Amino acid sequence: MPGFFITFEGGEGSGKTTQINKLAESLNAAGYKVVTTREPGGTPESEKIRQLLVQRDGGNWSPMAEALMFFAARLMLYQKIIKPALDEGKIVICDRFTDSTRAYQGYGHDLGFDVIDELKHIALGDAEPNLTFILDIDPKSGIERAQERLSSQKINAERREDRFEKLDLSFHQRLREGFLQIAKREPQRCVIVDAAQTIEHMAQSILQTALKRLEERLEERKG
Ligand code: Z5A
């Protein structure tokens, strides 16, 4: 069976990491071979780009420069990790992918979805996830959750990965709107999950959706 590519998207502190770990655990227990990774990052080269993009002292990049760097990191991750795992029939679960560039740089920073789609086409051709969970949360609660977690990290100020968290609340509200627009553009691929629910409740509905889509995919292949 060909692989299946799942991504998790959403604003800060929406619970992507938490849900990815839970989904991977459940799918592994159900006998699937699962690879998890994250963006920006996942390969040594992409992790270097991550430092420039998310650390407080990483530099003051323009939105277009940021978009190009996210695609450089993404291309390495796709070529080295995602594509080979999908070719081996595995399920790949990635924390953020092209939709984050659409939402943050395309919508939040006004580059436009069309520009991001063009860059995507150049870098990745038609590669898109089979299924995307968009974890939707009121930005205020999300930022509070992310800040609580950040303040528990024992790292010096410059190395903290909070360059995006430092953007103002109106940006985060716009970002939320951007993600909802993406879901509207592609309702078959994107599933919105209410991230104000409990961790367990979210995990149950995400698992059910993922299993249903995997089943449908298998049926399509048979037919
Ligand atoms: N970025 C971009 O601009 N363009 C791009 O193309 C890409 C990225 C790919 C990467 O940050 C930054 O890069 C990101 C966008 C930008 N901006 N920021 N920040 P990152 O990967 O370091 O951070 P993140 O993706 O935003 O993840 P996060 O802040 O780590 O949040 P999360 O993974 O969604 O949440 P979590 O770690 O699972 O949960 C956060 C806390 O909330 C934690 O203490 C949990 O225990 C708690 N939590 C989780 N779920 C719940 C529920 N349901 N109830 C209560 N508490 C919960």
CSV table of C-alpha atoms and ligand atoms in Angstrom, one decimal:
chain,number,residue,atom,x,y,z
A,1,MET,CA,0.0,0.0,0.0
A,2,PRO,CA,1.4,3.5,-0.8
A,3,GLY,CA,2.0,5.7,2.2
A,4,PHE,CA,-0.3,8.2,3.8
A,5,PHE,CA,0.7,11.7,4.6
A,6,ILE,CA,-0.9,13.5,7.6
A,7,THR,CA,-0.2,17.0,8.7
A,8,PHE,CA,-1.2,19.0,11.8
A,9,GLU,CA,-1.7,22.8,11.6
A,10,GLY,CA,-2.9,25.6,13.8
A,11,GLY,CA,-1.7,28.5,15.9
A,12,GLU,CA,0.6,28.6,18.8
A,13,GLY,CA,-0.3,26.2,21.7
A,14,SER,CA,-3.1,24.6,19.8
A,15,GLY,CA,-1.9,21.2,20.9
A,16,LYS,CA,-0.3,19.8,17.7
A,17,THR,CA,2.7,18.2,19.4
A,18,THR,CA,0.5,16.6,22.0
A,19,GLN,CA,-2.0,15.2,19.4
A,20,ILE,CA,0.7,14.0,17.1
A,21,ASN,CA,2.3,11.9,19.8
A,22,LYS,CA,-1.1,10.4,20.7
A,23,LEU,CA,-2.1,9.7,17.1
A,24,ALA,CA,1.3,8.1,16.4
A,25,GLU,CA,1.0,5.9,19.5
A,26,SER,CA,-2.5,4.7,18.6
A,27,LEU,CA,-1.6,4.0,14.9
A,28,ASN,CA,1.5,2.1,15.9
A,29,ALA,CA,-0.6,0.1,18.3
A,30,ALA,CA,-3.0,-0.7,15.5
A,31,GLY,CA,-0.1,-2.1,13.5
A,32,TYR,CA,0.7,0.8,11.1
A,33,LYS,CA,4.3,1.9,10.5
A,34,VAL,CA,4.5,5.6,11.5
A,35,VAL,CA,7.1,8.2,11.0
A,36,THR,CA,6.7,11.6,12.9
A,37,THR,CA,8.6,14.7,12.0
A,38,ARG,CA,8.3,18.5,12.3
A,39,GLU,CA,8.7,21.8,10.5
A,40,PRO,CA,10.9,23.7,10.3
A,41,GLY,CA,13.3,20.9,11.0
A,42,GLY,CA,13.5,17.1,10.7
A,43,THR,CA,16.9,16.9,8.9
A,44,PRO,CA,20.3,18.4,10.1
A,45,GLU,CA,20.1,21.0,7.3
A,46,SER,CA,16.5,22.0,8.1
A,47,GLU,CA,17.2,22.1,11.9
A,48,LYS,CA,19.9,24.7,11.1
A,49,ILE,CA,17.4,26.8,9.1
A,50,ARG,CA,15.0,26.4,12.1
A,51,GLN,CA,17.4,28.1,14.4
A,52,LEU,CA,17.5,31.1,12.1
A,53,LEU,CA,13.8,31.3,11.8
A,54,VAL,CA,12.4,30.6,15.3
A,55,GLN,CA,15.0,31.6,17.8
A,56,ARG,CA,14.8,35.1,19.3
A,57,ASP,CA,18.3,36.0,18.0
A,58,GLY,CA,17.9,34.3,14.6
A,59,GLY,CA,17.6,37.5,12.5
A,60,ASN,CA,15.1,39.9,11.2
A,61,TRP,CA,13.9,38.3,8.0
A,62,SER,CA,11.3,39.8,5.6
A,63,PRO,CA,8.2,37.7,4.9
A,64,MET,CA,9.4,36.6,1.4
A,65,ALA,CA,12.8,35.7,2.8
A,66,GLU,CA,11.1,33.7,5.5
A,67,ALA,CA,8.9,31.9,3.0
A,68,LEU,CA,11.9,31.0,0.9
A,69,MET,CA,13.7,29.6,4.0
A,70,PHE,CA,10.7,27.6,5.1
A,71,PHE,CA,10.6,26.1,1.6
A,72,ALA,CA,14.3,25.3,1.6
A,73,ALA,CA,13.9,23.5,5.0
A,74,ARG,CA,10.8,21.8,3.7
A,75,LEU,CA,12.4,20.6,0.5
A,76,MET,CA,15.2,18.9,2.4
A,77,LEU,CA,12.7,17.3,4.8
A,78,TYR,CA,10.5,16.1,1.9
A,79,GLN,CA,13.4,14.7,-0.1
A,80,LYS,CA,15.2,13.0,2.7
A,81,ILE,CA,12.5,11.8,5.1
A,82,ILE,CA,8.9,12.2,3.9
A,83,LYS,CA,9.0,10.9,0.4
A,84,PRO,CA,11.2,7.9,1.1
A,85,ALA,CA,8.9,6.9,4.0
A,86,LEU,CA,5.8,7.3,1.9
A,87,ASP,CA,7.4,5.2,-0.9
A,88,GLU,CA,7.9,2.5,1.7
A,89,GLY,CA,4.2,2.5,2.5
A,90,LYS,CA,4.5,4.2,5.9
A,91,ILE,CA,2.3,6.8,7.5
A,92,VAL,CA,4.1,10.1,7.9
A,93,ILE,CA,2.8,12.6,10.4
A,94,CYS,CA,4.3,16.1,10.2
A,95,ASP,CA,3.9,19.0,12.7
A,96,ARG,CA,3.2,21.9,10.2
A,97,PHE,CA,3.8,21.9,6.4
A,98,THR,CA,3.0,24.2,3.5
A,99,ASP,CA,-0.3,25.4,5.1
A,100,SER,CA,1.8,27.1,7.8
A,101,THR,CA,3.6,29.1,5.1
A,102,ARG,CA,0.2,29.9,3.5
A,103,ALA,CA,-1.2,31.0,6.9
A,104,TYR,CA,1.8,32.8,8.4
A,105,GLN,CA,3.6,34.3,5.4
A,106,GLY,CA,0.8,34.2,2.8
A,107,TYR,CA,-2.2,35.4,4.9
A,108,GLY,CA,-0.7,36.8,8.1
A,109,HIS,CA,2.0,38.7,6.4
A,110,ASP,CA,0.0,39.4,3.2
A,111,LEU,CA,2.2,37.7,0.6
A,112,GLY,CA,-1.0,36.0,-0.7
A,113,PHE,CA,-1.9,32.3,-1.1
A,114,ASP,CA,-1.1,32.5,-4.9
A,115,VAL,CA,2.5,33.5,-4.3
A,116,ILE,CA,2.9,30.6,-1.7
A,117,ASP,CA,1.3,28.2,-4.1
A,118,GLU,CA,3.7,29.2,-6.8
A,119,LEU,CA,6.7,28.7,-4.5
A,120,LYS,CA,5.3,25.4,-3.5
A,121,HIS,CA,5.0,24.3,-7.1
A,122,ILE,CA,8.6,25.2,-7.8
A,123,ALA,CA,9.9,23.4,-4.7
A,124,LEU,CA,7.6,20.4,-4.3
A,125,GLY,CA,5.5,20.0,-7.4
A,126,ASP,CA,2.1,18.7,-6.5
A,127,ALA,CA,3.2,17.2,-3.1
A,128,GLU,CA,0.4,17.8,-0.6
A,129,PRO,CA,-0.8,15.9,2.5
A,130,ASN,CA,-3.6,13.3,2.2
A,131,LEU,CA,-5.1,14.6,5.4
A,132,THR,CA,-4.6,17.8,7.4
A,133,PHE,CA,-5.9,18.5,10.9
A,134,ILE,CA,-6.3,22.2,11.6
A,135,LEU,CA,-6.4,22.6,15.4
A,136,ASP,CA,-8.5,25.7,15.9
A,137,ILE,CA,-8.3,27.7,19.1
A,138,ASP,CA,-8.9,31.3,20.4
A,139,PRO,CA,-5.4,32.8,20.0
A,140,LYS,CA,-5.4,34.2,23.5
A,141,SER,CA,-5.7,30.7,25.1
A,142,GLY,CA,-3.3,29.2,22.6
A,143,ILE,CA,-0.6,31.8,23.4
A,144,GLU,CA,-1.2,31.4,27.2
A,145,ARG,CA,-0.6,27.6,26.8
A,146,ALA,CA,2.5,28.1,24.7
A,147,GLN,CA,3.9,30.7,27.1
A,148,GLU,CA,3.4,28.4,30.1
A,149,ARG,CA,5.3,25.7,28.3
A,150,LEU,CA,8.1,28.1,27.2
A,151,SER,CA,8.6,29.5,30.7
A,152,SER,CA,9.2,26.0,32.0
A,153,GLN,CA,12.1,25.6,29.5
A,154,LYS,CA,15.5,26.2,31.1
A,155,ILE,CA,17.3,27.9,28.2
A,156,ASN,CA,18.8,31.4,27.9
A,157,ALA,CA,16.7,34.2,26.4
A,158,GLU,CA,18.5,34.5,23.0
A,159,ARG,CA,18.1,30.8,22.3
A,160,ARG,CA,14.4,30.7,23.1
A,161,GLU,CA,12.2,29.7,20.2
A,162,ASP,CA,9.7,32.4,20.7
A,163,ARG,CA,10.2,34.8,17.7
A,164,PHE,CA,6.7,34.0,16.4
A,165,GLU,CA,5.0,34.0,19.8
A,166,LYS,CA,6.2,37.6,20.1
A,167,LEU,CA,4.0,38.8,17.3
A,168,ASP,CA,1.0,40.7,18.5
A,169,LEU,CA,-2.5,39.3,19.2
A,170,SER,CA,-4.1,40.8,16.1
A,171,PHE,CA,-1.5,38.9,13.9
A,172,HIS,CA,-2.5,35.7,15.7
A,173,GLN,CA,-6.2,36.4,15.1
A,174,ARG,CA,-5.5,37.0,11.4
A,175,LEU,CA,-3.5,33.7,11.4
A,176,ARG,CA,-6.5,31.8,12.7
A,177,GLU,CA,-8.6,33.3,9.9
A,178,GLY,CA,-6.0,32.2,7.4
A,179,PHE,CA,-6.1,28.6,8.6
A,180,LEU,CA,-9.9,28.6,8.4
A,181,GLN,CA,-9.7,30.0,4.8
A,182,ILE,CA,-7.3,27.2,3.9
A,183,ALA,CA,-9.9,24.7,5.2
A,184,LYS,CA,-12.6,26.3,3.1
A,185,ARG,CA,-10.4,26.1,0.0
A,186,GLU,CA,-9.8,22.4,0.5
A,187,PRO,CA,-12.6,20.8,2.6
A,188,GLN,CA,-11.8,17.3,1.5
A,189,ARG,CA,-8.2,17.4,2.7
A,190,CYS,CA,-8.6,19.7,5.8
A,191,VAL,CA,-10.5,18.8,8.9
A,192,ILE,CA,-11.0,21.5,11.6
A,193,VAL,CA,-10.7,20.3,15.2
A,194,ASP,CA,-11.9,22.4,18.1
A,195,ALA,CA,-8.8,22.7,20.2
A,196,ALA,CA,-10.5,24.0,23.2
A,197,GLN,CA,-11.7,20.5,24.0
A,198,THR,CA,-9.8,18.2,26.4
A,199,ILE,CA,-6.7,16.4,25.1
A,200,GLU,CA,-8.5,13.0,25.3
A,201,HIS,CA,-11.6,14.2,23.4
A,202,MET,CA,-9.5,15.7,20.6
A,203,ALA,CA,-7.4,12.5,20.4
A,204,GLN,CA,-10.5,10.3,20.0
A,205,SER,CA,-12.0,12.3,17.2
A,206,ILE,CA,-8.6,12.7,15.4
A,207,LEU,CA,-8.0,8.9,15.6
A,208,GLN,CA,-11.5,8.1,14.3
A,209,THR,CA,-11.1,10.5,11.3
A,210,ALA,CA,-7.6,9.2,10.5
A,211,LEU,CA,-8.7,5.5,10.6
A,212,LYS,CA,-11.7,6.3,8.4
A,213,ARG,CA,-9.6,8.0,5.8
A,214,LEU,CA,-7.0,5.2,5.8
A,215,GLU,CA,-9.8,2.7,5.3
A,216,GLU,CA,-11.3,4.8,2.5
A,217,ARG,CA,-7.9,5.0,0.8
A,218,LEU,CA,-7.5,1.2,1.0
A,219,GLU,CA,-11.0,0.7,-0.6
A,220,GLU,CA,-10.1,3.2,-3.4
A,221,ARG,CA,-6.9,1.2,-4.1
A,222,LYS,CA,-8.9,-2.1,-4.2
A,223,GLY,CA,-11.6,-0.6,-6.4
B,1,Z5A,N1,6.2,28.9,10.8
B,1,Z5A,C1,5.9,29.8,9.8
B,1,Z5A,O1,5.8,31.0,10.0
B,1,Z5A,N2,5.8,29.3,8.5
B,1,Z5A,C2,6.0,28.0,8.2
B,1,Z5A,O2,5.9,27.7,7.0
B,1,Z5A,C3,6.2,27.1,9.3
B,1,Z5A,C4,6.3,27.6,10.5
B,1,Z5A,C5,6.4,25.6,9.0
B,1,Z5A,C6,7.4,27.1,14.5
B,1,Z5A,O3,7.2,27.0,15.9
B,1,Z5A,C7,7.1,28.5,14.2
B,1,Z5A,O4,7.4,28.7,12.8
B,1,Z5A,C8,5.6,28.7,14.3
B,1,Z5A,C9,5.1,29.1,12.9
B,1,Z5A,C10,6.3,29.4,12.2
B,1,Z5A,N3,5.3,29.7,15.1
B,1,Z5A,N4,5.3,29.7,16.4
B,1,Z5A,N5,5.4,29.7,17.4
B,1,Z5A,P1,7.2,25.7,16.7
B,1,Z5A,O5,7.2,24.5,15.9
B,1,Z5A,O6,8.3,25.9,17.7
B,1,Z5A,O7,5.9,26.0,17.6
B,1,Z5A,P2,4.4,25.6,17.3
B,1,Z5A,O8,4.3,24.9,16.0
B,1,Z5A,O9,3.6,26.9,17.3
B,1,Z5A,O10,4.1,24.6,18.4
B,1,Z5A,P3,3.9,24.9,19.9
B,1,Z5A,O11,3.8,26.3,20.4
B,1,Z5A,O12,4.9,24.0,20.5
B,1,Z5A,O13,2.4,24.4,20.2
B,1,Z5A,P4,1.7,23.0,19.9
B,1,Z5A,O14,2.6,21.9,19.4
B,1,Z5A,O15,0.6,23.3,19.0
B,1,Z5A,O16,1.1,22.6,21.3
B,1,Z5A,P5,1.6,21.5,22.4
B,1,Z5A,O17,3.1,21.7,22.6
B,1,Z5A,O18,1.1,20.2,22.1
B,1,Z5A,O19,0.9,22.1,23.6
B,1,Z5A,C11,1.2,23.4,24.2
B,1,Z5A,C12,0.9,23.3,25.7
B,1,Z5A,O20,-0.5,23.2,25.9
B,1,Z5A,C13,1.5,22.1,26.4
B,1,Z5A,O21,1.8,22.5,27.7
B,1,Z5A,C14,0.3,21.1,26.5
B,1,Z5A,O22,0.4,20.2,27.5
B,1,Z5A,C15,-0.9,22.0,26.6
B,1,Z5A,N6,-2.1,21.5,25.9
B,1,Z5A,C16,-2.1,20.8,24.7
B,1,Z5A,N7,-3.4,20.5,24.4
B,1,Z5A,C17,-4.2,20.9,25.4
B,1,Z5A,C18,-5.6,20.9,25.6
B,1,Z5A,N8,-6.5,20.3,24.8
B,1,Z5A,N9,-6.1,21.4,26.7
B,1,Z5A,C19,-5.2,22.0,27.6
B,1,Z5A,N10,-3.9,22.1,27.5
B,1,Z5A,C20,-3.4,21.6,26.4
